[in-house]
Short mmCIF file of C-alpha atoms in Angstrom, two decimals:
data_model
loop_
_atom_site.label_atom_id
_atom_site.label_comp_id
_atom_site.label_asym_id
_atom_site.label_seq_id
_atom_site.Cartn_x
_atom_site.Cartn_y
_atom_site.Cartn_z
CA MET A 1 -28.15 -7.95 39.64
CA SER A 2 -30.34 -9.92 37.30
CA SER A 3 -28.69 -12.18 34.75
CA PHE A 4 -30.51 -10.13 32.14
CA GLU A 5 -28.18 -7.21 32.88
CA ASP A 6 -24.97 -6.53 31.03
CA VAL A 7 -22.14 -6.94 33.54
CA ASP A 8 -20.26 -3.78 32.55
CA THR A 9 -23.05 -1.32 32.02
CA GLU A 10 -25.97 -2.90 33.83
CA GLU A 11 -27.96 -2.47 30.66
CA THR A 12 -30.57 -5.09 30.05
CA VAL A 13 -29.77 -7.41 27.16
CA THR A 14 -32.08 -8.72 24.48
CA SER A 15 -32.97 -12.33 25.13
CA LEU A 16 -33.98 -14.98 22.65
CA HIS A 17 -35.98 -17.84 24.17
CA MET A 18 -36.05 -20.93 22.01
CA THR A 19 -38.33 -23.84 22.86
CA LEU A 20 -37.27 -26.93 20.95
CA TYR A 21 -39.33 -29.94 19.95
CA HIS A 22 -38.41 -33.05 17.98
CA PRO A 23 -40.41 -36.31 18.25
CA GLY A 24 -37.20 -38.37 18.36
CA HIS A 25 -35.34 -36.48 21.06
CA GLN A 26 -36.20 -38.72 24.00
CA ARG A 27 -35.31 -41.85 22.02
CA SER A 28 -32.12 -40.64 20.34
CA GLY A 29 -30.96 -37.59 22.29
CA ILE A 30 -30.97 -35.22 19.34
CA PHE A 31 -30.67 -32.19 21.62
CA GLN A 32 -28.14 -33.75 24.03
CA SER A 33 -25.52 -31.07 23.36
CA ILE A 34 -27.93 -28.20 24.08
CA LYS A 35 -27.76 -26.84 27.63
CA PHE A 36 -31.39 -26.30 28.44
CA CYS A 37 -32.46 -23.41 30.66
CA ASN A 38 -28.92 -22.03 30.76
CA ARG A 39 -28.69 -18.38 29.70
CA GLU A 40 -25.78 -17.93 27.33
CA THR A 41 -24.47 -14.45 26.57
CA LEU A 42 -23.15 -13.84 23.06
CA PRO A 43 -21.64 -10.79 21.34
CA THR A 44 -24.02 -8.97 19.01
CA SER A 45 -21.51 -9.46 16.18
CA GLU A 46 -21.87 -13.24 16.24
CA VAL A 47 -23.57 -15.13 13.45
CA VAL A 48 -25.08 -18.02 15.44
CA LYS A 49 -25.13 -21.26 13.46
CA PHE A 50 -27.33 -24.27 14.13
CA GLY A 51 -26.66 -27.65 12.52
CA ARG A 52 -24.79 -30.95 12.67
CA ASN A 53 -21.19 -29.75 12.40
CA SER A 54 -19.81 -29.00 15.84
CA SER A 55 -16.77 -27.18 14.49
CA THR A 56 -18.80 -24.52 12.70
CA CYS A 57 -22.08 -24.49 14.65
CA ARG A 58 -22.52 -23.08 18.15
CA TYR A 59 -25.60 -25.26 18.66
CA THR A 60 -25.60 -28.78 17.26
CA PHE A 61 -28.18 -31.50 16.74
CA GLN A 62 -27.22 -35.21 16.88
CA ASP A 63 -29.11 -36.18 13.77
CA LYS A 64 -27.70 -37.26 10.40
CA GLN A 65 -30.75 -35.77 8.70
CA VAL A 66 -29.62 -32.30 9.73
CA SER A 67 -27.33 -30.33 7.42
CA ARG A 68 -23.83 -29.39 8.55
CA VAL A 69 -25.19 -25.87 8.94
CA GLN A 70 -28.99 -25.86 8.93
CA PHE A 71 -29.67 -22.17 9.57
CA SER A 72 -28.06 -19.09 11.05
CA LEU A 73 -29.34 -16.30 13.23
CA GLN A 74 -27.78 -12.88 13.50
CA LEU A 75 -28.63 -9.70 15.24
CA PHE A 76 -29.22 -6.36 13.56
CA LYS A 77 -30.82 -3.04 14.34
CA LYS A 78 -33.73 -1.75 12.30
CA PHE A 79 -33.49 1.82 11.06
CA ASP A 80 -34.89 4.31 13.57
CA SER A 81 -35.39 1.61 16.19
CA SER A 82 -33.84 1.46 19.65
CA VAL A 83 -34.22 -2.31 19.96
CA VAL A 84 -32.44 -5.07 18.12
CA SER A 85 -33.95 -7.71 15.88
CA PHE A 86 -32.82 -11.00 14.43
CA GLU A 87 -32.41 -12.24 10.89
CA ILE A 88 -32.62 -15.91 9.96
CA LYS A 89 -30.99 -17.47 6.89
CA ASN A 90 -31.54 -21.01 5.65
CA MET A 91 -28.10 -22.59 5.10
CA SER A 92 -29.37 -26.05 4.12
CA LYS A 93 -29.31 -27.06 0.46
CA LYS A 94 -31.57 -30.04 1.02
CA THR A 95 -34.22 -28.85 3.47
CA ASN A 96 -36.46 -25.81 3.30
CA LEU A 97 -37.10 -23.85 6.46
CA LEU A 98 -40.50 -22.57 7.53
CA VAL A 99 -40.79 -19.40 9.62
CA ASP A 100 -44.46 -19.41 10.54
CA ASP A 101 -45.91 -19.92 7.05
CA LYS A 102 -43.02 -18.41 5.06
CA GLU A 103 -40.85 -20.97 3.28
CA LEU A 104 -37.12 -20.28 2.95
CA SER A 105 -35.00 -22.13 0.42
CA TYR A 106 -31.20 -22.32 0.54
CA LEU A 107 -29.74 -18.85 1.23
CA ASN A 108 -33.13 -17.19 1.61
CA LYS A 109 -33.25 -14.88 4.62
CA MET A 110 -35.87 -12.93 6.49
CA ASP A 111 -36.26 -10.78 9.57
CA LEU A 112 -37.50 -12.91 12.42
CA PRO A 113 -40.84 -11.87 13.95
CA ASP A 114 -40.63 -11.21 17.70
CA LYS A 115 -42.51 -14.48 18.21
CA CYS A 116 -42.54 -17.19 15.60
CA LEU A 117 -42.37 -20.90 14.92
CA ILE A 118 -39.38 -22.20 12.97
CA ARG A 119 -39.76 -25.62 11.35
CA PHE A 120 -37.62 -27.95 9.21
CA GLY A 121 -38.10 -31.70 8.87
CA ASP A 122 -39.61 -32.87 12.18
CA TYR A 123 -38.08 -29.98 14.12
CA GLN A 124 -40.26 -27.28 15.67
CA PHE A 125 -38.70 -24.31 17.43
CA LEU A 126 -40.74 -21.61 19.12
CA VAL A 127 -38.72 -18.40 19.20
CA GLU A 128 -39.62 -15.48 21.45
CA LYS A 129 -37.65 -12.27 21.76
CA GLU A 130 -37.50 -10.23 24.94
CA ASP A 131 -36.18 -6.73 24.28
CA GLY A 132 -33.17 -5.27 26.08
CA GLU A 133 -30.97 -2.21 25.74
CA SER A 134 -27.47 -3.54 25.13
CA LEU A 135 -25.91 -3.29 21.68
CA GLU A 136 -22.90 -5.32 22.89
CA PHE A 137 -24.44 -8.59 23.97
CA PHE A 138 -27.55 -10.68 23.71
CA GLU A 139 -28.69 -13.89 25.35
CA ILE A 140 -30.01 -17.20 24.14
CA GLN A 141 -31.88 -19.56 26.41
CA PHE A 142 -33.25 -22.95 25.36
CA PHE A 143 -36.22 -24.85 26.68
CA LEU A 144 -37.36 -28.32 25.74
CA SER A 145 -40.90 -29.20 24.84
CA ILE A 146 -41.95 -32.83 25.02
CA ARG A 147 -45.14 -32.04 23.12
CA PRO A 148 -45.43 -30.78 19.55
CA LEU A 149 -45.63 -27.00 19.27
CA LEU A 150 -47.81 -27.24 16.20
CA GLN A 151 -50.75 -29.58 15.76
CA GLU A 152 -53.21 -29.68 12.90
CA ASN A 153 -51.78 -26.47 11.54
CA LYS A 154 -52.48 -24.58 14.74
CA TRP A 155 -50.07 -23.45 17.34
CA LEU A 156 -50.64 -24.82 20.78
CA PRO A 157 -51.16 -22.01 23.25
CA GLN A 158 -48.48 -20.95 25.59
CA LYS A 159 -48.17 -20.82 29.35
CA PRO A 160 -45.58 -18.51 30.88
CA THR A 161 -42.03 -19.67 30.21
CA PRO A 162 -40.92 -21.87 33.11
CA GLU A 163 -38.20 -20.72 35.46
CA CYS A 164 -34.88 -22.49 35.24
CA GLY A 165 -35.51 -24.21 38.54
CA SER A 166 -38.29 -26.25 37.00
CA CYS A 167 -36.11 -27.33 34.13
CA SER A 168 -33.96 -29.97 35.74
CA PRO A 169 -33.88 -32.36 34.03
CA CYS A 170 -35.83 -30.70 31.22
CA SER A 171 -35.80 -33.78 29.06
CA THR A 172 -37.70 -36.03 31.44
CA GLN A 173 -40.20 -33.75 33.14
CA ASN A 174 -43.44 -32.59 31.66
CA ASN A 175 -42.46 -29.00 32.11
CA SER A 176 -42.88 -27.76 28.59
CA PRO A 177 -43.94 -24.15 28.32
CA MET A 178 -46.46 -25.32 25.75
CA GLU A 179 -49.72 -26.77 27.02
CA ALA A 180 -53.00 -27.64 25.32
CA GLY A 181 -55.82 -25.16 25.73
CA GLU A 182 -57.11 -22.07 24.00
CA ASN A 183 -55.05 -20.81 21.12
CA GLU A 184 -53.69 -17.33 21.80
CA TRP A 185 -52.70 -16.77 18.19
CA MET B 1 -12.23 -22.30 -18.77
CA SER B 2 -12.82 -18.75 -17.63
CA SER B 3 -11.97 -17.85 -14.06
CA PHE B 4 -15.61 -16.88 -13.69
CA GLU B 5 -16.56 -20.55 -13.87
CA ASP B 6 -17.02 -22.78 -10.87
CA VAL B 7 -14.31 -25.47 -11.07
CA ASP B 8 -16.62 -28.41 -10.30
CA THR B 9 -19.73 -27.53 -12.24
CA GLU B 10 -18.51 -24.98 -14.74
CA GLU B 11 -21.29 -22.73 -13.53
CA THR B 12 -20.58 -19.04 -13.70
CA VAL B 13 -20.13 -17.40 -10.32
CA THR B 14 -21.45 -14.08 -9.11
CA SER B 15 -18.71 -11.51 -8.99
CA LEU B 16 -18.44 -8.43 -6.82
CA HIS B 17 -16.18 -5.73 -8.23
CA MET B 18 -15.06 -3.21 -5.65
CA THR B 19 -13.22 -0.07 -6.69
CA LEU B 20 -11.56 1.54 -3.68
CA TYR B 21 -10.59 5.13 -3.11
CA HIS B 22 -9.00 6.87 -0.14
CA PRO B 23 -7.12 10.19 -0.47
CA GLY B 24 -4.35 8.96 1.85
CA HIS B 25 -3.61 5.62 0.19
CA GLN B 26 -0.62 6.67 -1.88
CA ARG B 27 0.95 8.44 1.09
CA SER B 28 0.29 5.85 3.79
CA GLY B 29 -0.52 2.60 2.00
CA ILE B 30 -3.94 2.15 3.56
CA PHE B 31 -4.86 -0.57 1.03
CA GLN B 32 -1.45 -2.29 1.03
CA SER B 33 -2.87 -5.62 2.17
CA ILE B 34 -5.52 -5.71 -0.59
CA LYS B 35 -4.53 -7.72 -3.66
CA PHE B 36 -5.79 -5.55 -6.45
CA CYS B 37 -7.12 -7.12 -9.67
CA ASN B 38 -6.83 -10.63 -8.20
CA ARG B 39 -10.08 -12.61 -8.37
CA GLU B 40 -10.68 -14.29 -5.03
CA THR B 41 -13.24 -17.09 -4.78
CA LEU B 42 -15.17 -17.37 -1.51
CA PRO B 43 -17.87 -19.76 -0.28
CA THR B 44 -21.37 -18.32 -0.33
CA SER B 45 -21.65 -19.05 3.40
CA GLU B 46 -18.89 -16.60 4.32
CA VAL B 47 -19.63 -13.36 6.12
CA VAL B 48 -16.91 -11.15 4.62
CA LYS B 49 -15.58 -8.62 7.11
CA PHE B 50 -13.73 -5.41 6.30
CA GLY B 51 -11.83 -3.45 8.95
CA ARG B 52 -8.59 -2.98 10.86
CA ASN B 53 -8.35 -6.31 12.69
CA SER B 54 -6.51 -8.83 10.54
CA SER B 55 -7.54 -11.78 12.72
CA THR B 56 -11.27 -11.25 12.17
CA CYS B 57 -11.39 -9.40 8.84
CA ARG B 58 -10.68 -10.94 5.45
CA TYR B 59 -9.86 -7.51 4.03
CA THR B 60 -7.98 -5.04 6.19
CA PHE B 61 -7.15 -1.35 6.00
CA GLN B 62 -3.94 0.05 7.54
CA ASP B 63 -5.61 2.98 9.21
CA LYS B 64 -6.13 3.57 12.93
CA GLN B 65 -9.29 5.53 12.12
CA VAL B 66 -10.93 2.33 10.89
CA SER B 67 -12.87 0.16 13.35
CA ARG B 68 -11.69 -3.36 14.13
CA VAL B 69 -14.62 -4.51 12.00
CA GLN B 70 -16.00 -1.65 9.91
CA PHE B 71 -18.66 -3.50 7.93
CA SER B 72 -19.58 -6.95 6.72
CA LEU B 73 -20.95 -8.28 3.47
CA GLN B 74 -22.82 -11.53 3.08
CA LEU B 75 -24.56 -13.28 0.28
CA PHE B 76 -28.22 -14.27 0.25
CA LYS B 77 -30.86 -15.22 -2.26
CA LYS B 78 -34.01 -13.18 -2.67
CA PHE B 79 -37.28 -15.06 -2.65
CA ASP B 80 -38.28 -16.22 -6.14
CA SER B 81 -34.99 -15.09 -7.63
CA SER B 82 -32.40 -17.22 -9.41
CA VAL B 83 -29.54 -14.82 -8.71
CA VAL B 84 -27.84 -13.99 -5.46
CA SER B 85 -27.63 -10.63 -3.76
CA PHE B 86 -25.54 -9.12 -0.99
CA GLU B 87 -26.41 -7.62 2.35
CA ILE B 88 -24.23 -5.04 4.10
CA LYS B 89 -24.16 -4.42 7.84
CA ASN B 90 -22.38 -1.57 9.59
CA MET B 91 -20.24 -3.07 12.39
CA SER B 92 -18.64 0.21 13.50
CA LYS B 93 -19.87 1.86 16.68
CA LYS B 94 -18.12 5.13 15.91
CA THR B 95 -18.64 5.69 12.18
CA ASN B 96 -21.82 5.65 10.16
CA LEU B 97 -21.79 4.04 6.76
CA LEU B 98 -23.39 5.51 3.65
CA VAL B 99 -24.73 3.24 0.91
CA ASP B 100 -25.54 5.73 -1.82
CA ASP B 101 -27.60 8.18 0.25
CA LYS B 102 -28.79 5.74 2.92
CA GLU B 103 -27.06 6.14 6.29
CA LEU B 104 -26.42 3.04 8.39
CA SER B 105 -25.65 3.29 12.09
CA TYR B 106 -24.09 0.50 14.14
CA LEU B 107 -25.78 -2.84 13.35
CA ASN B 108 -28.06 -1.37 10.68
CA LYS B 109 -28.18 -3.55 7.57
CA MET B 110 -29.56 -3.27 4.09
CA ASP B 111 -29.63 -5.18 0.82
CA LEU B 112 -26.89 -3.87 -1.43
CA PRO B 113 -28.05 -2.43 -4.78
CA ASP B 114 -26.38 -4.11 -7.77
CA LYS B 115 -24.34 -0.96 -8.22
CA CYS B 116 -23.74 1.44 -5.38
CA LEU B 117 -21.26 3.69 -3.63
CA ILE B 118 -20.28 2.79 -0.06
CA ARG B 119 -18.73 5.57 2.02
CA PHE B 120 -17.38 5.98 5.55
CA GLY B 121 -14.91 8.62 6.70
CA ASP B 122 -12.75 9.43 3.67
CA TYR B 123 -13.31 6.00 2.11
CA GLN B 124 -15.28 5.62 -1.11
CA PHE B 125 -15.98 2.15 -2.53
CA LEU B 126 -17.83 1.60 -5.78
CA VAL B 127 -19.48 -1.83 -5.72
CA GLU B 128 -20.76 -3.54 -8.86
CA LYS B 129 -22.30 -6.99 -8.98
CA GLU B 130 -22.01 -9.25 -12.00
CA ASP B 131 -24.54 -12.10 -11.81
CA GLY B 132 -23.57 -15.76 -12.00
CA GLU B 133 -25.27 -19.10 -11.45
CA SER B 134 -23.33 -20.78 -8.63
CA LEU B 135 -24.86 -21.03 -5.17
CA GLU B 136 -21.57 -22.48 -3.83
CA PHE B 137 -19.08 -19.74 -4.52
CA PHE B 138 -18.78 -16.10 -5.40
CA GLU B 139 -15.86 -13.88 -6.34
CA ILE B 140 -14.51 -10.58 -5.12
CA GLN B 141 -12.16 -8.49 -7.19
CA PHE B 142 -10.68 -5.17 -6.11
CA PHE B 143 -9.59 -2.23 -8.19
CA LEU B 144 -7.92 0.93 -7.04
CA SER B 145 -9.03 4.39 -8.01
CA ILE B 146 -6.57 7.24 -7.63
CA ARG B 147 -9.36 9.76 -8.15
CA PRO B 148 -12.37 10.35 -5.91
CA LEU B 149 -15.46 8.39 -6.97
CA LEU B 150 -17.74 11.10 -5.69
CA GLN B 151 -17.26 14.79 -6.24
CA GLU B 152 -19.65 17.60 -5.35
CA ASN B 153 -22.28 15.03 -4.43
CA LYS B 154 -22.24 13.50 -7.89
CA TRP B 155 -20.81 10.21 -8.96
CA LEU B 156 -18.08 10.40 -11.51
CA PRO B 157 -19.00 8.41 -14.60
CA GLN B 158 -17.61 5.03 -15.26
CA LYS B 159 -15.55 3.52 -18.01
CA PRO B 160 -15.55 -0.26 -18.48
CA THR B 161 -13.77 -2.06 -15.67
CA PRO B 162 -10.13 -2.55 -16.70
CA GLU B 163 -8.77 -6.02 -17.33
CA CYS B 164 -6.35 -7.39 -14.79
CA GLY B 165 -3.51 -7.05 -17.26
CA SER B 166 -3.73 -3.29 -17.07
CA CYS B 167 -3.67 -3.31 -13.29
CA SER B 168 -0.02 -3.97 -12.53
CA PRO B 169 0.86 -2.16 -10.38
CA CYS B 170 -2.60 -0.74 -9.74
CA SER B 171 -1.43 1.59 -7.02
CA THR B 172 0.92 3.62 -9.20
CA GLN B 173 -0.76 3.73 -12.59
CA ASN B 174 -3.59 5.98 -13.58
CA ASN B 175 -5.76 3.04 -14.52
CA SER B 176 -8.79 3.77 -12.44
CA PRO B 177 -12.08 2.60 -13.93
CA MET B 178 -13.46 5.99 -12.93
CA GLU B 179 -12.80 8.92 -15.23
CA ALA B 180 -14.14 12.46 -15.34
CA GLY B 181 -16.85 13.17 -17.90
CA GLU B 182 -20.58 12.90 -18.18
CA ASN B 183 -22.45 11.44 -15.25
CA GLU B 184 -24.26 8.23 -16.15
CA TRP B 185 -26.29 8.23 -12.96
#
């Protein structure tokens, strides 16, 4: 059984792949509490918080520049759709959030495109959704990029997402899913 | 200082007035854990859950027909708006939720109109938003209606929301803000 299947029903689950980049990670270990390549299964009811505060956020960044809660993601189902989508809300009073070219101030929210680049400060997160059937659970899987995901206002193109086996240790190998080349977008 | 003011900044806070009706309340005390007329101040970051499970829901209904979490409300700020709004999400797998005439299945969400009627099963909730300035806090205040808020597919008209002083005890007095008469809507 693939890890993409729901244990009880063998339904496939929607998966969110997040490729993280910050120029200071290798020096200061900003992402040290993130388990890269690990697939984590979460209930669809969860509001997933990202930020500095480990008591309120599921995923934390070791960086005093980050707000206690920087942003949240939550799952929803569009009307007349069989697949689930995600909504993002900026929870930071001091830092605006960019989703592709859309700027979110504090408490602004938007539906997340199936593939998009989230940015705040020096952080760049490439988010890609892979559709599944389950309405009970979804998965999040993180990858680390050692190269910027955005350069000169263009996205770098994307190679296929690496398998987990090539991810160990993600933080020291040049195994980013993002490589220079033609721009797909 | 009015209770609508934020203690620290003296900003006004957005207030959500919810008038609840269920035909079985007086017989079975469905709303017995709701403090009627009391203004409760909540942080804008809170996802407010309504349902049967008292460990996950802020507001609970004593009714086995209700889902553990029936629906959630959360605050957000529209782009280019100075006031806050609310989003509702149906968290019940077994019961659809009606917001005015829009039907929400499990995990469907929508932005809540400033005044609307929420229905599920025999429950009818009239929700009215009063705008404030604070981005830190908002208020929820509940009223009880002993008469249906919707009859023959028409809203009953509305008198001004009663002051708290006239609400004690809400559950036994005929002090509903909803009275029969001409339909404003």
